[in-house]
CSV table of C-alpha atoms in Angstrom, one decimal:
chain,number,residue,atom,x,y,z
A,13,MET,CA,132.8,70.6,44.2
A,14,SER,CA,130.5,70.2,48.3
A,15,ILE,CA,127.5,67.2,48.0
A,16,SER,CA,124.3,67.8,49.5
A,17,LEU,CA,122.3,65.2,50.1
A,18,GLY,CA,118.4,64.7,50.6
A,19,LEU,CA,117.6,62.0,52.6
A,20,GLY,CA,114.5,63.7,53.9
A,21,ILE,CA,114.2,64.3,58.3
A,22,LEU,CA,116.0,61.0,59.5
A,23,LEU,CA,114.9,61.5,63.3
A,24,PRO,CA,111.0,61.4,64.0
A,25,THR,CA,109.1,64.0,64.2
A,26,LEU,CA,106.3,63.9,67.5
A,27,MET,CA,103.2,62.1,65.6
A,28,VAL,CA,100.0,63.3,67.2
A,29,PRO,CA,95.7,62.9,65.5
A,30,ALA,CA,95.7,66.1,63.6
A,31,PHE,CA,92.7,66.6,65.8
A,32,ALA,CA,91.1,70.5,65.4
A,33,ASP,CA,92.6,70.9,69.3
A,34,THR,CA,95.6,69.4,68.6
A,35,PRO,CA,97.9,72.8,66.9
A,36,ALA,CA,100.6,72.8,64.0
A,37,ILE,CA,104.0,73.5,65.3
A,38,ALA,CA,107.3,74.7,63.0
A,39,ALA,CA,109.9,73.9,65.6
A,40,ALA,CA,113.3,74.2,64.0
A,41,ALA,CA,115.5,70.6,63.7
A,42,ASN,CA,118.7,71.3,66.4
A,43,ILE,CA,115.4,71.3,69.3
A,44,LYS,CA,114.2,67.8,68.3
A,45,PHE,CA,114.9,66.3,71.8
A,46,ALA,CA,114.7,69.0,74.1
A,47,LEU,CA,110.9,70.2,72.3
A,48,ASP,CA,110.2,66.6,72.5
A,49,ASP,CA,110.6,66.7,76.2
A,50,ILE,CA,108.9,69.6,76.5
A,51,ALA,CA,105.9,68.1,74.6
A,52,LYS,CA,105.2,65.8,76.7
A,53,GLY,CA,105.3,67.7,80.2
A,54,PHE,CA,103.0,70.2,78.4
A,55,THR,CA,100.4,66.9,77.4
A,56,ARG,CA,100.7,65.8,81.2
A,57,ASP,CA,100.5,69.0,82.6
A,58,THR,CA,97.8,70.2,80.7
A,59,GLY,CA,96.1,67.1,79.1
A,60,HIS,CA,96.7,68.8,75.9
A,61,ARG,CA,98.8,68.2,72.6
A,62,VAL,CA,100.7,69.3,70.2
A,63,ARG,CA,101.9,67.9,66.4
A,64,ILE,CA,105.5,69.6,65.8
A,65,SER,CA,107.2,69.6,62.6
A,66,TYR,CA,110.3,69.2,61.9
A,67,GLY,CA,113.0,71.0,59.4
A,68,SER,CA,115.2,74.0,58.2
A,69,SER,CA,113.7,77.2,59.3
A,70,GLY,CA,114.6,78.8,55.9
A,71,ASN,CA,112.1,76.1,54.6
A,72,PHE,CA,109.4,76.8,57.4
A,73,VAL,CA,109.8,80.6,56.3
A,74,ALA,CA,108.7,79.3,52.5
A,75,GLN,CA,106.3,77.7,53.6
A,76,ILE,CA,104.6,79.6,55.8
A,77,LYS,CA,104.7,82.1,53.1
A,78,ASN,CA,102.8,79.7,51.2
A,79,GLY,CA,99.7,79.0,53.3
A,80,ALA,CA,101.5,76.4,55.7
A,81,PRO,CA,98.6,76.2,59.3
A,82,PHE,CA,101.1,76.6,61.1
A,83,GLN,CA,100.2,78.2,64.6
A,84,LEU,CA,103.1,78.7,66.2
A,85,PHE,CA,106.8,78.6,64.9
A,86,MET,CA,109.9,77.9,66.6
A,87,SER,CA,113.6,79.1,64.7
A,88,ALA,CA,116.6,78.6,64.7
A,89,ASP,CA,117.7,82.0,64.4
A,90,GLU,CA,116.9,85.3,64.6
A,91,LYS,CA,116.7,86.2,61.0
A,92,TYR,CA,114.1,84.0,59.7
A,93,ILE,CA,111.5,85.1,62.2
A,94,HIS,CA,112.4,89.2,61.0
A,95,GLN,CA,111.1,87.9,57.2
A,96,LEU,CA,107.9,86.8,58.4
A,97,THR,CA,107.4,90.1,61.3
A,98,ALA,CA,108.3,91.6,57.7
A,99,ASP,CA,105.2,90.8,55.8
A,100,GLY,CA,102.7,91.1,58.4
A,101,LEU,CA,102.8,87.0,59.3
A,102,VAL,CA,102.6,87.4,62.7
A,103,SER,CA,100.1,87.5,65.4
A,104,ALA,CA,102.7,89.2,68.0
A,105,GLU,CA,105.8,90.1,68.2
A,106,PRO,CA,109.1,87.8,68.7
A,107,VAL,CA,110.1,85.9,71.7
A,108,GLU,CA,113.3,84.7,72.4
A,109,TYR,CA,113.4,80.7,73.8
A,110,ALA,CA,116.9,79.8,73.6
A,111,VAL,CA,120.3,80.3,73.0
A,112,GLY,CA,122.2,77.8,70.7
A,113,ARG,CA,125.7,76.7,70.3
A,114,LEU,CA,127.4,74.6,67.9
A,115,ALA,CA,129.5,70.9,69.1
A,116,LEU,CA,132.1,69.2,67.0
A,117,ALA,CA,131.7,65.8,66.6
A,118,ALA,CA,133.3,62.4,65.9
A,119,PRO,CA,132.5,58.6,64.8
A,120,LYS,CA,134.1,57.2,68.4
A,121,ASN,CA,136.3,55.1,65.6
A,122,SER,CA,137.0,58.3,63.6
A,123,PRO,CA,140.7,59.5,64.0
A,124,LEU,CA,139.5,62.9,64.0
A,125,THR,CA,140.9,65.1,67.1
A,126,LEU,CA,138.4,66.8,68.6
A,127,ASP,CA,139.7,70.4,69.4
A,128,THR,CA,137.9,74.5,69.5
A,129,GLU,CA,140.5,75.8,67.0
A,130,LEU,CA,140.4,73.0,64.7
A,131,ASN,CA,143.6,71.8,64.6
A,132,GLY,CA,142.6,68.3,64.2
A,133,LEU,CA,140.1,69.0,61.1
A,134,LYS,CA,142.8,71.4,60.1
A,135,ALA,CA,145.7,68.5,60.2
A,136,MET,CA,143.7,65.6,58.5
A,137,LEU,CA,142.6,68.2,56.1
A,138,VAL,CA,146.0,68.8,54.6
A,139,ALA,CA,147.5,65.4,54.3
A,140,GLY,CA,144.4,64.1,52.9
A,141,LYS,CA,142.0,62.3,55.5
A,142,ILE,CA,139.1,63.6,55.3
A,143,LYS,CA,136.4,62.2,52.9
A,144,ARG,CA,133.5,63.6,54.4
A,145,PHE,CA,132.4,66.4,57.0
A,146,ALA,CA,128.9,67.0,58.5
A,147,ILE,CA,127.6,70.6,58.3
A,148,ALA,CA,123.8,71.6,57.6
A,149,ASN,CA,123.1,73.3,54.7
A,150,PRO,CA,124.2,77.0,54.6
A,151,GLU,CA,121.4,78.5,52.0
A,152,HIS,CA,118.7,78.4,54.4
A,153,ALA,CA,119.7,76.6,58.1
A,154,PRO,CA,121.2,78.8,61.0
A,155,TYR,CA,123.0,75.9,61.7
A,156,GLY,CA,124.9,75.1,58.4
A,157,GLU,CA,125.2,79.4,58.5
A,158,ARG,CA,126.9,79.1,61.8
A,159,ALA,CA,129.4,76.6,60.8
A,160,LYS,CA,130.5,77.8,58.1
A,161,GLU,CA,131.4,80.7,60.1
A,162,TYR,CA,133.4,78.8,62.1
A,163,LEU,CA,135.4,77.3,59.7
A,164,GLU,CA,135.8,80.1,57.8
A,165,HIS,CA,137.2,82.3,61.3
A,166,PHE,CA,140.0,79.6,61.2
A,167,SER,CA,140.9,79.7,57.6
A,168,LEU,CA,139.3,76.2,56.5
A,169,TRP,CA,136.5,76.8,54.6
A,170,GLN,CA,138.3,76.3,51.1
A,171,GLN,CA,139.5,73.2,52.4
A,172,ALA,CA,137.1,71.9,53.6
A,173,GLU,CA,133.8,72.8,51.6
A,174,PRO,CA,135.1,69.7,48.6
A,175,LYS,CA,134.4,67.6,51.3
A,176,LEU,CA,131.5,68.8,53.2
A,177,ILE,CA,128.1,67.1,53.1
A,178,TYR,CA,125.1,69.2,53.6
A,179,GLY,CA,122.4,68.1,56.2
A,180,GLU,CA,119.0,69.2,54.6
A,181,ASN,CA,118.2,70.0,58.6
A,182,ALA,CA,120.2,70.1,61.5
A,183,SER,CA,119.3,67.0,62.4
A,184,GLN,CA,120.1,65.5,60.1
A,185,ALA,CA,124.0,66.6,59.5
A,186,ALA,CA,123.8,65.1,63.2
A,187,GLN,CA,123.0,62.3,62.0
A,188,PHE,CA,125.6,61.9,59.1
A,189,ALA,CA,127.9,63.4,61.3
A,190,ILE,CA,127.3,59.8,63.5
A,191,SER,CA,126.8,57.3,60.7
A,192,GLY,CA,130.3,56.0,60.5
A,193,SER,CA,130.9,57.6,56.3
A,194,THR,CA,132.2,60.6,57.1
A,195,GLN,CA,134.7,61.9,60.1
A,196,GLY,CA,132.8,64.2,62.3
A,197,GLY,CA,130.9,67.3,61.6
A,198,ILE,CA,130.2,70.6,63.3
A,199,VAL,CA,126.2,70.0,64.8
A,200,PRO,CA,123.8,71.2,67.6
A,201,LEU,CA,125.2,70.9,70.9
A,202,SER,CA,121.6,71.1,71.9
A,203,LEU,CA,121.8,67.0,69.4
A,204,VAL,CA,125.0,65.2,70.9
A,205,LYS,CA,124.0,65.7,74.5
A,206,ALA,CA,120.8,62.7,73.4
A,207,PRO,CA,122.0,60.0,74.8
A,208,GLN,CA,121.7,58.4,71.4
A,209,PHE,CA,123.7,60.7,69.7
A,210,MET,CA,126.5,60.2,72.6
A,211,ALA,CA,126.1,56.5,72.4
A,212,ARG,CA,127.8,56.3,69.0
A,213,ALA,CA,130.1,59.5,69.2
A,214,ASN,CA,132.5,62.1,70.7
A,215,TYR,CA,132.0,65.8,70.8
A,216,ILE,CA,133.7,68.6,72.2
A,217,GLU,CA,131.2,72.5,72.6
A,218,LEU,CA,132.4,75.1,70.3
A,219,PRO,CA,132.8,78.4,71.4
A,220,ASN,CA,130.6,81.0,70.3
A,221,GLU,CA,132.8,83.9,69.9
A,222,PHE,CA,133.6,82.2,66.7
A,223,HIS,CA,130.4,82.5,65.3
A,224,GLY,CA,127.1,84.8,64.7
A,225,SER,CA,124.4,84.7,67.3
A,226,LEU,CA,122.4,81.8,67.3
A,227,ALA,CA,119.9,83.3,69.4
A,228,GLN,CA,116.4,81.3,68.9
A,229,ASP,CA,113.0,83.4,68.2
A,230,MET,CA,109.5,82.2,68.5
A,231,VAL,CA,106.2,83.7,67.3
A,232,LEU,CA,102.5,83.1,67.7
A,233,LEU,CA,101.2,83.2,63.8
A,234,PRO,CA,97.5,84.2,62.6
A,235,ASN,CA,95.5,81.6,63.0
A,236,ALA,CA,97.0,80.5,66.8
A,237,GLY,CA,93.9,79.4,68.9
A,238,GLU,CA,93.9,78.5,72.2
A,239,VAL,CA,95.9,75.0,72.5
A,240,ALA,CA,98.9,77.0,70.9
A,241,GLN,CA,99.1,80.3,72.9
A,242,SER,CA,99.2,78.0,76.4
A,243,PHE,CA,102.1,76.0,74.5
A,244,TYR,CA,103.5,78.9,74.4
A,245,GLN,CA,103.2,80.4,77.7
A,246,TYR,CA,104.4,77.0,79.0
A,247,LEU,CA,107.2,77.3,76.3
A,248,GLN,CA,108.8,79.9,78.4
A,249,SER,CA,107.6,78.8,82.4
A,250,ASP,CA,110.8,77.4,84.0
A,251,ARG,CA,109.9,73.6,83.7
A,252,ALA,CA,110.3,74.4,80.2
A,253,ARG,CA,113.8,76.3,80.6
A,254,GLN,CA,115.1,73.5,82.3
A,255,VAL,CA,114.4,71.3,79.8
A,256,PHE,CA,116.8,73.8,77.1
A,257,LEU,CA,119.9,74.1,79.9
A,258,ASN,CA,119.6,70.1,79.7
A,259,TYR,CA,120.1,69.6,76.1
A,260,GLY,CA,123.0,72.7,76.1
A,261,PHE,CA,121.4,76.2,75.2
A,262,GLY,CA,122.1,79.1,77.0
A,263,LEU,CA,118.8,80.7,78.8
A,264,PRO,CA,117.9,84.5,77.6
A,265,ALA,CA,118.6,87.0,79.8
A,266,GLU,CA,115.4,87.9,82.0
């Protein structure tokens, strides 16, 4: 049986006063570092602020369906946006803002050899040297779903599953992967490229052809005000797109 640790989000969220003109944004945890940078640029350029909550896309959908007052939802994939659209809970067509990528990561003192075909992980599983391995919870985190698919592609899911620690979201999985209490994990490339991560861990980018799409969509919600709409447009600007590139995302076609 796999291990699931409910430790909450370990990475801090952007904290700003909840003024009426400071919209609440629901954002997938994998864009934490990139979106923090973009939000700072938005405040610098416009004088407006946004209040960002980070978590798993599936959990945010449940909250929005239950009336959470978010004005913009930035998902880690398309599926959860489609659920809201089907329920009539969006105010416009969704827009793809980035394409996510996976990474295989391990603490600097881990004996795990990093390779794209997971031969190092397989060897350590066979030798019984993997005690804990981190991914986001595939039940409600798209990056967890894709990590599972990647393991399944190389016929390692059944061997790895008893050793898994599930992060409640992608950022928590990344924390587990570098904590030293695991031998590594499959986590978002966008998080491992952050300087605070690279100081503690090694990683390699994993090719996208061995798992499903991580096309990340965003959508305005019915109560979106002027600031939320302005931020939504800012996220599609060249300046924001460059930040996403800096953190390892691909960009949607023009």
